Short mmCIF file of C-alpha atoms in Angstrom, two decimals:
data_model
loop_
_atom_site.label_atom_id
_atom_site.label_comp_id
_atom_site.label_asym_id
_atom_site.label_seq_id
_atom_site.Cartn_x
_atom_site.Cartn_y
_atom_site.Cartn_z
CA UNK A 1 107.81 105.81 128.12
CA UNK A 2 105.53 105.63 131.14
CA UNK A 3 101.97 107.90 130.68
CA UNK A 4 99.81 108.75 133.51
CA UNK A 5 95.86 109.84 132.76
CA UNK A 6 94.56 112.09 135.50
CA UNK A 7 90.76 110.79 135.82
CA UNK A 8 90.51 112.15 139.23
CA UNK A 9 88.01 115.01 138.96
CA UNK A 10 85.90 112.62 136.66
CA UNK A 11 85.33 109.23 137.81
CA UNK A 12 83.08 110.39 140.02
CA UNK A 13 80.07 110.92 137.01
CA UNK A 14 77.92 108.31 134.62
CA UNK A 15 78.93 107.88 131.25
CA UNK A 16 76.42 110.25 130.10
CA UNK A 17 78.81 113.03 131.37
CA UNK A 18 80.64 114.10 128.26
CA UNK A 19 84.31 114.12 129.95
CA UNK A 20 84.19 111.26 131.91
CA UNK A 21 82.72 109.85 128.31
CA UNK A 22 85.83 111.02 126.71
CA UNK A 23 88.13 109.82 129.39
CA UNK A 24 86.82 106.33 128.93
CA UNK A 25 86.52 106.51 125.70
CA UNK A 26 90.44 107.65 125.28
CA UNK A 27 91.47 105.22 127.92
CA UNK A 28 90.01 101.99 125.80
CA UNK A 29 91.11 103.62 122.46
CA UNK A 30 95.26 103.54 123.94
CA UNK A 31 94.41 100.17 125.69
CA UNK A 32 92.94 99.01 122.12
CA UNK A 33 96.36 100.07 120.14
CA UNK A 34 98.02 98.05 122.58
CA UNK A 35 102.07 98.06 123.16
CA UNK A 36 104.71 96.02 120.96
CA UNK A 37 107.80 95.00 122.39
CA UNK A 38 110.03 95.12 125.86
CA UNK A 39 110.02 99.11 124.78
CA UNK A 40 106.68 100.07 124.78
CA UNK A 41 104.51 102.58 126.23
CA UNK A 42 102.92 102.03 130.06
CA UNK A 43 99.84 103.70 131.29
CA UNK A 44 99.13 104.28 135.00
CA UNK A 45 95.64 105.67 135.26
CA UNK A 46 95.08 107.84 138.06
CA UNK A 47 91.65 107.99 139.61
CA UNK A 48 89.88 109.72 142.84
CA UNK A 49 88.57 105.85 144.00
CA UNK A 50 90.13 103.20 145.56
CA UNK A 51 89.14 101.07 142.65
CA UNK A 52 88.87 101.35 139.01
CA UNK A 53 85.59 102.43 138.03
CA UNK A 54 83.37 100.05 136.06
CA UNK A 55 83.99 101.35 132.97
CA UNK A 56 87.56 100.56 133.01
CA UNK A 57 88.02 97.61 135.21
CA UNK A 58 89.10 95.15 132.41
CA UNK A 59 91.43 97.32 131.04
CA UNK A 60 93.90 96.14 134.75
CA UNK A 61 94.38 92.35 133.67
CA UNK A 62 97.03 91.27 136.23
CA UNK A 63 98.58 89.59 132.69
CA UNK A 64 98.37 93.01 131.41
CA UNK A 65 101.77 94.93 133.41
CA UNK A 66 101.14 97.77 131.22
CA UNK A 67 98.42 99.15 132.96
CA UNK A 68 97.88 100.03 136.59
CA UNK A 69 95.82 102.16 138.67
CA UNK A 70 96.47 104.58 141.16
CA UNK A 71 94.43 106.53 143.83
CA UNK A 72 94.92 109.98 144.91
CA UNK A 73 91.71 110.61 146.65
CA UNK A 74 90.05 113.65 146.64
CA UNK A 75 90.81 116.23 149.16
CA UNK A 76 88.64 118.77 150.78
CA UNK A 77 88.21 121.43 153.27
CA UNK A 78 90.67 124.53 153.67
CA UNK A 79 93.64 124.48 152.03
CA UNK A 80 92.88 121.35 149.90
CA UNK A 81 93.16 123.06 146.18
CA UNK A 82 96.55 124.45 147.42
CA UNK A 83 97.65 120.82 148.87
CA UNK A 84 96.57 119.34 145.18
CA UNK A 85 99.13 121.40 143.25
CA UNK A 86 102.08 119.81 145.39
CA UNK A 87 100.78 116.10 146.00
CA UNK A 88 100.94 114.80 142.24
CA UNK A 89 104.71 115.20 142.63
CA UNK A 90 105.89 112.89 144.46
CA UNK A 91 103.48 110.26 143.31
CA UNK A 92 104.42 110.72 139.98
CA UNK A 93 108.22 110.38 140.96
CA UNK A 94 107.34 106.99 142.86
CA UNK A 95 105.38 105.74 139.45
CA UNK A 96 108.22 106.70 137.23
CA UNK A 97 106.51 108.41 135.01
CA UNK A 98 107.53 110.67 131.79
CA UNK A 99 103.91 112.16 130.94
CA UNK A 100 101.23 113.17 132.80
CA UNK A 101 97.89 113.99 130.99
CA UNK A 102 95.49 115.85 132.43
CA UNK A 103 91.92 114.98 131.09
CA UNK A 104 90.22 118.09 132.86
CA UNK A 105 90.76 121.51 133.68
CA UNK A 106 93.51 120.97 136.17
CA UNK A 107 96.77 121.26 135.51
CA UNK A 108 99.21 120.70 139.27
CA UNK A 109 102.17 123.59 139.46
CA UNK A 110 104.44 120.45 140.47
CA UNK A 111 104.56 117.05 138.95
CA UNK A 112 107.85 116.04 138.30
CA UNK A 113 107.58 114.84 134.62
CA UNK A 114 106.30 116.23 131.32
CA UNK A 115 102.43 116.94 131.19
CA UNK A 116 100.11 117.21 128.41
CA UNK A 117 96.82 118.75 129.08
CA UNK A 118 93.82 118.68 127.19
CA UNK A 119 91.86 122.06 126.65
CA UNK A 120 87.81 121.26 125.83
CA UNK A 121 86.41 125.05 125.47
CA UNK A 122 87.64 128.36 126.60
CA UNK A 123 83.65 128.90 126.46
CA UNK A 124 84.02 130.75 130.34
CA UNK A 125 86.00 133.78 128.25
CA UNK A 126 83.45 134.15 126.07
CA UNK A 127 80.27 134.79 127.70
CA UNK A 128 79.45 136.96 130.63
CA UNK A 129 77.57 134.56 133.26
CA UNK A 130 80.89 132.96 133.42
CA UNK A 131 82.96 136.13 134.24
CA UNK A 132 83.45 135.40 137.74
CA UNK A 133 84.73 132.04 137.01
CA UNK A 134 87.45 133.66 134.69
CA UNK A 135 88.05 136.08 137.46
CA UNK A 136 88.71 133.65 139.92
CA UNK A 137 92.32 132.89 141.00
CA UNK A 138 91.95 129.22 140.08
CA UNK A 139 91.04 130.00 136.85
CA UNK A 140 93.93 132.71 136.45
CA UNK A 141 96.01 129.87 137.67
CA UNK A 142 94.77 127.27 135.32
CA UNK A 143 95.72 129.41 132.74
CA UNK A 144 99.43 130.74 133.62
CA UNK A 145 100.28 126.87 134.25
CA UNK A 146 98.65 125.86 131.03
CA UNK A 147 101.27 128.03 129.21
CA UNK A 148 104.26 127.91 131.18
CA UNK A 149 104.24 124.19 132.11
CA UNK A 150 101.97 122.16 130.49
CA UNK A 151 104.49 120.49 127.55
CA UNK A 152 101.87 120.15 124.94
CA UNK A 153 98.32 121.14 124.94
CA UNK A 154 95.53 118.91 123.09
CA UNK A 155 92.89 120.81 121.36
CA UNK A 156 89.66 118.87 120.95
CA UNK A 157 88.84 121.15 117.60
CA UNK A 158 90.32 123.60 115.92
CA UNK A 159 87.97 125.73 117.04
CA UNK A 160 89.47 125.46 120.40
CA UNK A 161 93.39 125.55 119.27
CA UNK A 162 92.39 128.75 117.44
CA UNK A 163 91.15 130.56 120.78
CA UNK A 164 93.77 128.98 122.52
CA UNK A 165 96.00 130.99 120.05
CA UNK A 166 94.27 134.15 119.81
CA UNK A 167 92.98 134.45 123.49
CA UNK A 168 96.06 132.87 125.72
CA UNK A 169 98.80 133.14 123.18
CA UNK A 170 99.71 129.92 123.12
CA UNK A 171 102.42 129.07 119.84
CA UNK A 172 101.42 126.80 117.52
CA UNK A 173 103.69 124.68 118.01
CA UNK A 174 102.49 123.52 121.39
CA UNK A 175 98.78 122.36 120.22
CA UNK A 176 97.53 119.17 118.98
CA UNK A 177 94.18 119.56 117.37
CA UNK A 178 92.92 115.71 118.45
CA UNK A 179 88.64 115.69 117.39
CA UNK A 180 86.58 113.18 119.83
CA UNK A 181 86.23 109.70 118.33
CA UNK A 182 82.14 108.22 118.71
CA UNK A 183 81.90 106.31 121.67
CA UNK A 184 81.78 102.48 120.65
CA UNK A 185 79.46 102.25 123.71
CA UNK A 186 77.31 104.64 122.14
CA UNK A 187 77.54 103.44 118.86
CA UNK A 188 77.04 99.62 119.03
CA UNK A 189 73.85 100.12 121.08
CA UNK A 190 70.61 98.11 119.70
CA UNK A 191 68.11 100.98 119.05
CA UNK A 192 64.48 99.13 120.83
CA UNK A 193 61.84 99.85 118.43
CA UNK A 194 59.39 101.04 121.33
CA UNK A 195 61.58 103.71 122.25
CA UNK A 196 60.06 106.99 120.96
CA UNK A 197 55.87 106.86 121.08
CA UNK A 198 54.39 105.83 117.73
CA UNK A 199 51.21 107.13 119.00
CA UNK A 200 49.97 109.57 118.18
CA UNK A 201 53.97 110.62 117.52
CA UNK A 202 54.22 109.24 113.99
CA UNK A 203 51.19 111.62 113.01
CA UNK A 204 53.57 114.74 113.55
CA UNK A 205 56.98 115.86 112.05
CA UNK A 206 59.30 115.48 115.12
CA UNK A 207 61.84 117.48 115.92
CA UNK A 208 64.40 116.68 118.54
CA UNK A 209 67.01 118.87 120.70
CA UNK A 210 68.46 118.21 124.30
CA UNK A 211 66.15 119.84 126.99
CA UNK A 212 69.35 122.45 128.57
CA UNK A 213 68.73 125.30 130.35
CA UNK A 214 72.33 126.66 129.88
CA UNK A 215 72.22 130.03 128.14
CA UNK A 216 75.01 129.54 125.73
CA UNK A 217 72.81 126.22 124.34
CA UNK A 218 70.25 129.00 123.54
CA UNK A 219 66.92 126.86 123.69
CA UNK A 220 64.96 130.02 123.90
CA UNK A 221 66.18 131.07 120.47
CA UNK A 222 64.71 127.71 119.03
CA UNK A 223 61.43 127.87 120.86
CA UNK A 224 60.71 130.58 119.26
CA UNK A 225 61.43 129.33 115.78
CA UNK A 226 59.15 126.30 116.06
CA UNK A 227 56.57 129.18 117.36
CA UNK A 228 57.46 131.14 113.79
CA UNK A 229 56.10 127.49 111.86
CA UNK A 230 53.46 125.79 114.19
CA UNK A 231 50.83 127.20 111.73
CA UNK A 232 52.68 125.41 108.38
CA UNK A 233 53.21 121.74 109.52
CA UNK A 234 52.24 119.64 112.32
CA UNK A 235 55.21 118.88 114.62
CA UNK A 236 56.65 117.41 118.32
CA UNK A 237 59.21 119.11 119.42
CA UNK A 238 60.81 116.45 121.59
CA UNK A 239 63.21 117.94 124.15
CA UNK A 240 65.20 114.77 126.00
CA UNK A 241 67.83 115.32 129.31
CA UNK A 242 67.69 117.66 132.02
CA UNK A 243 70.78 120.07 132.17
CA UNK A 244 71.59 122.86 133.86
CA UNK A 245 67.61 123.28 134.66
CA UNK A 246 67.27 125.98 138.21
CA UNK A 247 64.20 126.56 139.35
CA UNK A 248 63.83 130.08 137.91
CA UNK A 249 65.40 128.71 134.46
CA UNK A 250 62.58 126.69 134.06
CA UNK A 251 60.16 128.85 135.09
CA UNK A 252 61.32 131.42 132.81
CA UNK A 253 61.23 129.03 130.05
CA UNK A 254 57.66 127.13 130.58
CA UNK A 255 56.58 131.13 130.57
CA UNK A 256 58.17 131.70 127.00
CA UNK A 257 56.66 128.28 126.27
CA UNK A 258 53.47 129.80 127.46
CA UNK A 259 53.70 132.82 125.49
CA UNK A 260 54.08 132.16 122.26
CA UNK A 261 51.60 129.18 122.08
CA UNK A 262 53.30 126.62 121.73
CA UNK A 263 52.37 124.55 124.79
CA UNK A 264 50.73 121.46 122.86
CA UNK A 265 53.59 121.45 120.66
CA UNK A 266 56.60 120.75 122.89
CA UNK A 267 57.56 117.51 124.63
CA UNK A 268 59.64 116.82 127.85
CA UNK A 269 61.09 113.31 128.38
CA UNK A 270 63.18 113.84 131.21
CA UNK A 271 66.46 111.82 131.27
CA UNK A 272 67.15 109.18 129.01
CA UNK A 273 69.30 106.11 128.89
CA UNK A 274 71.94 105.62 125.98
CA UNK A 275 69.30 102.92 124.20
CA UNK A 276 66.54 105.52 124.92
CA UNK A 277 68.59 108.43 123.26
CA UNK A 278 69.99 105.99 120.60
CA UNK A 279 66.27 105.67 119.45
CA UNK A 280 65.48 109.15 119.33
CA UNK A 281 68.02 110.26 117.15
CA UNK A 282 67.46 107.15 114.92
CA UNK A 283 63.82 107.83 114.35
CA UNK A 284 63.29 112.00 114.83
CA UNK A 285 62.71 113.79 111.42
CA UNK A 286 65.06 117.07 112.37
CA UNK A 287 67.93 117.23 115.11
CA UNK A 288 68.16 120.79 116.16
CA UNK A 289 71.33 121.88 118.39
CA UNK A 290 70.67 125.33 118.79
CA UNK A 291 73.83 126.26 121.12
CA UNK A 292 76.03 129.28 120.17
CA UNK A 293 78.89 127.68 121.24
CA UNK A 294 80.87 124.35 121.70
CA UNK A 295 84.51 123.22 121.79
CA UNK A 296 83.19 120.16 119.49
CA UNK A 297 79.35 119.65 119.79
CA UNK A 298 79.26 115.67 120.12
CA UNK A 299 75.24 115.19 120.61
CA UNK A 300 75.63 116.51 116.59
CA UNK A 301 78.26 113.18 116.18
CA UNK A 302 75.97 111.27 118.18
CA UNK A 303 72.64 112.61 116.28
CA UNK A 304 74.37 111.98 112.87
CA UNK A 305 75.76 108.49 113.56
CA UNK A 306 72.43 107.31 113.83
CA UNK A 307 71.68 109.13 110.53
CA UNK A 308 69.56 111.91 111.61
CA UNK A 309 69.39 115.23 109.85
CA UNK A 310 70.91 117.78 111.67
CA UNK A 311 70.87 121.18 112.10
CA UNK A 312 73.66 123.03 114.07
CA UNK A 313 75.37 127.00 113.69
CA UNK A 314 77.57 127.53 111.29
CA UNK A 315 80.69 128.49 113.63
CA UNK A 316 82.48 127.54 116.11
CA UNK A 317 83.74 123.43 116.51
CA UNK A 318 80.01 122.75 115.39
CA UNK A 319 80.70 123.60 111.80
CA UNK A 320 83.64 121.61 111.70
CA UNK A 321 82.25 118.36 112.96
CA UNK A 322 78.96 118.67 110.56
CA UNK A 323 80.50 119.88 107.80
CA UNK A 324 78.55 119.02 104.65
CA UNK A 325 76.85 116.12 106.76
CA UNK A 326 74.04 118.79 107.82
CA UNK A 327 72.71 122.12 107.78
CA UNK A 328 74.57 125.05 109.09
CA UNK A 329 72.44 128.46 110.20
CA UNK A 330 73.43 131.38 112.56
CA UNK A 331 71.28 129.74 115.43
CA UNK A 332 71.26 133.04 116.93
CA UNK A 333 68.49 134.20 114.82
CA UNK A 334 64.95 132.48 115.21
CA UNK A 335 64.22 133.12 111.72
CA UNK A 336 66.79 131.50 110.46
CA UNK A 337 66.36 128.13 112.04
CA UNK A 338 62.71 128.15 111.41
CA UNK A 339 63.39 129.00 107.71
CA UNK A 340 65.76 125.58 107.62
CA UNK A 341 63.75 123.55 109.29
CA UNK A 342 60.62 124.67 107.34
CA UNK A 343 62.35 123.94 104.11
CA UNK A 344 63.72 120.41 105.29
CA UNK A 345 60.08 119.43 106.36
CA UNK A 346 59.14 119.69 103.34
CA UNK A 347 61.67 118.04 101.27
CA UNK A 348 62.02 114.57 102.46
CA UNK A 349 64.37 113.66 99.94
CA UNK A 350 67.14 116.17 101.28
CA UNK A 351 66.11 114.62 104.33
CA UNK A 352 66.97 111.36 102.96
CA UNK A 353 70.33 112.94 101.45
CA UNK A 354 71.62 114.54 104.13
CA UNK A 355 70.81 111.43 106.43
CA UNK A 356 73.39 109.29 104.32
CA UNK A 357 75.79 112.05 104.33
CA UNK A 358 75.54 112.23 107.95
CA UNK A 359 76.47 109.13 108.76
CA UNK A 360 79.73 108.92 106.64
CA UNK A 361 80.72 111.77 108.13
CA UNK A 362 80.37 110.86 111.65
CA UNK A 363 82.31 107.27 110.57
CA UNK A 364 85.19 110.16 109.91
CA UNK A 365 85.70 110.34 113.79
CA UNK A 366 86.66 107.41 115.38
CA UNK A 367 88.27 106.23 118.96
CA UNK A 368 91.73 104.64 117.24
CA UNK A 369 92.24 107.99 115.21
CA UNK A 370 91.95 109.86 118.44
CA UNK A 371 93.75 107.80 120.62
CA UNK A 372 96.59 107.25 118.13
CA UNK A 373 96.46 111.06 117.75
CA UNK A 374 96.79 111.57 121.20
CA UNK A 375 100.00 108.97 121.76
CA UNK A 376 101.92 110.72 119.16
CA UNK A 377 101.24 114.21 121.34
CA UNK A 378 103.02 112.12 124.71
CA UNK A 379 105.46 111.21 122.14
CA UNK A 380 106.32 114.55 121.05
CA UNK A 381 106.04 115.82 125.48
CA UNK A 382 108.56 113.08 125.64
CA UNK A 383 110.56 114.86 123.36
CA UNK A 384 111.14 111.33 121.70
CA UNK A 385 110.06 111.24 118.04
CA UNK A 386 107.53 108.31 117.23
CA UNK A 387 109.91 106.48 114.78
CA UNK A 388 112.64 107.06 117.99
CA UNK A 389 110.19 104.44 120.32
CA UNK A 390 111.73 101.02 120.20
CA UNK A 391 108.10 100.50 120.52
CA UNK A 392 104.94 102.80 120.07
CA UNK A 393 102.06 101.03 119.56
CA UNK A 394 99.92 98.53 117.24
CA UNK A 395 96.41 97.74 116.80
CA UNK A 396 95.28 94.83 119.29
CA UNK A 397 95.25 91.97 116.30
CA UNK A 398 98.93 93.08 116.13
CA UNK A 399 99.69 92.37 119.30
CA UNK A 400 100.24 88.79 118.73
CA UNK A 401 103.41 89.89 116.49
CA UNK A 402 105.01 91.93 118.82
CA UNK A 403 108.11 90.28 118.37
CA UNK A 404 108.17 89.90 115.14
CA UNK A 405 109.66 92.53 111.97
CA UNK A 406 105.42 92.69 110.14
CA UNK A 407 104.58 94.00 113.95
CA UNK A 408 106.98 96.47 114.40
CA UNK A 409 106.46 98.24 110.86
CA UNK A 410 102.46 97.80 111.62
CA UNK A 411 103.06 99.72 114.95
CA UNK A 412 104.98 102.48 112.85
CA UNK A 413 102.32 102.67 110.29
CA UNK A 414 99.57 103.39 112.93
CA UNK A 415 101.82 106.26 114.05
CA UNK A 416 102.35 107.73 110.36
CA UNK A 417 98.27 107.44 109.54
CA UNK A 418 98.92 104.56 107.48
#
């Protein structure tokens, strides 16, 4: 079985973009299980560049014939989304291959093989600043081909797989529900002790969210909460990034800052690096994630792999990935979030509790499980059962047995869950 990853619309970003994050991430995790036998899978990544990016250039070891690249550059101008839909096809044929996975939210009418296509959010369909995306004919179009000729689709929560059920009728039987796995690059980093200002910092109770302008992440809504305790504890809130910020969104939001008094109390660092970020969540007191909406909510996996104490809402994907590893409010209501974050500021030992908890339950979701999750969903496109591969794969310390019986059944376990 040959697999091609479509990176095309993503290798153009930093790793600090979530999907190009996740295509990495999913990339290493498949390169990680590794292939046993003269059966095995192949992977042909296909990217917009004439090179691999960084990020993935070790992955193409010329001893490695498993893995190659392939450009299809980026078109523009008139008639280039139209010319996308047809091109895949015929490289596709020319590479051989069985599956084609699109990482992002393009799925090409032709391609000549089976194609599995991962769905993040259906977030446009759900709030109306986005209605004139979902009114758009690439959208529409997105859509139709997503249920008439994608082979599977991956679900990155259930969350997602539900409104992919309820909201484009899509059968059961044609999602796979694969979570995100924590980015070893995010997770191995060496949190710097200088990081977050000690002075005067350590004299308040700090609370931390990302600084995003986005209406669906809802900052106003937690502004306002911190405004409902300034007058019971002393706190920062600490507001890192820079997303989605327009010139009137910020100016509308320095004016609620304004408003309710709260100037002296709020914090903007701008962007951060990883090691920068990695720090914050290690050493804040609360991380708040106010947003109404995600198809998984990974700052909450990042916050609570560094053991902070978390707030999110109790719905959507948010719930599922905190589950009893934080605290769950309807962020929609001000009251409500000050009311939890109130109570935790003055209970350090829940703090302490919930800290512990968080971690264990961000070890839950890990790289192999989602990239071992995600082969047996391009075995089922292939219409070949796992057990049916000569050979699927095994874990990379396996690889050395590839040819012998232990390596085989280890291969087979990894595809049960074993």
């Amino acid at each position: 079985m040959r697999v091609a990853l479509d990176i095309t619309s993503l290798d153009g970003y930093a790793l600090q973009h979530g999907l190009f994050r996740y295509a990495v991430d999913l990339i290493h995790g498949l390169h990680a299980l590794g292939a046993v036998g003269a059966g095995g899978a192949e992977f042909v990544v296909v990217g917009s560049k004439p090179f691999p990016v960084p990020e993935l250039q070790h992955i193409f070891d010329p001893v490695n014939t498993r893995w190659q690249y392939a450009c299809l550059p980026k078109m523009s101008g008139h008639g280039a989304y139209w010319i996308e839909h047809v091109r895949y096809f015929p490289l596709m044929r020319r590479l051989r291959v069985d599956v084609l996975h699109s990482l992002h939210g393009f799925v090409p009418a032709l391609h000549g093989c089976r194609l599995v296509f991962t769905v993040h959010d259906l977030m446009p369909e759900l709030f109306p600043e986005y209605a004139a995306r979902v009114e758009s004919r690439p959208y529409r179009i997105t859509q139709w081909l997503a249920k008439h000729r994608a082979t599977r689709l991956i679900a990155i929560s259930e969350s997602t797989a539900n409104d992919l059920r309820e909201r484009w009728n899509i059968p059961d039987s044609k999602i796979d529900v694969v979570p995100h796995g924590l980015s070893p690059s995010f997770s191995s980093i060496a949190v710097r002790t200088s990081d977050l200002p000690s002075k005067p910092m350590d004299q308040w109770f700090r609370i931390l969210s990302p600084y995003n302008l986005e209406p669906r992440k809802n900052l106003a809504t937690l502004l306002r909460a911190v405004s409902l305790i300034r007058n019971e504890i002393e706190f920062k809130l600490i507001l890192f990034g820079r997303a989605a910020c327009t010139v009137d969104r910020e100016r509308e939001v320095d004016k609620l800052i304004d408003s309710l008094g709260i100037r002296d109390c709020v914090v903007k660092t701008g962007y951060v690096d990883d090691a920068t970020l990695a720090s914050y969540y290690q050493k804040c007191d609360l991380f708040v994630f106010p947003s109404l909406y995600e198809g998984f909510g990974y700052p909450l996996l990042e916050a609570m792999a560094f053991g902070a104490c978390v707030i999110g809402r109790n719905a959507s994907a948010m719930a599922e990935v905190v589950g009893d590893g934080g605290v769950l409010v309807e962020t929609g209501d001000a009251n409500e979030i000050a009311s939890a974050m109130l109570a935790l500021a003055r209970d350090s030992n829940r703090r302490r509790t919930l800290s512990l908890l968080a971690k264990q339950r961000a070890a839950t979701f890990t790289v192999h499980e989602m990239a071992r999750k995600t082969f047996q969903s391009y075995c089922r496109a292939a219409s070949t059962s796992p057990d049916a591969l000569r050979a699927p794969v095994a874990a990379d310390s396996q690889l050395r047995q590839s040819h012998s019986t232990k390596g085989a059944a280890s291969a087979a376990n990894l595809l049960d869950g074993k």
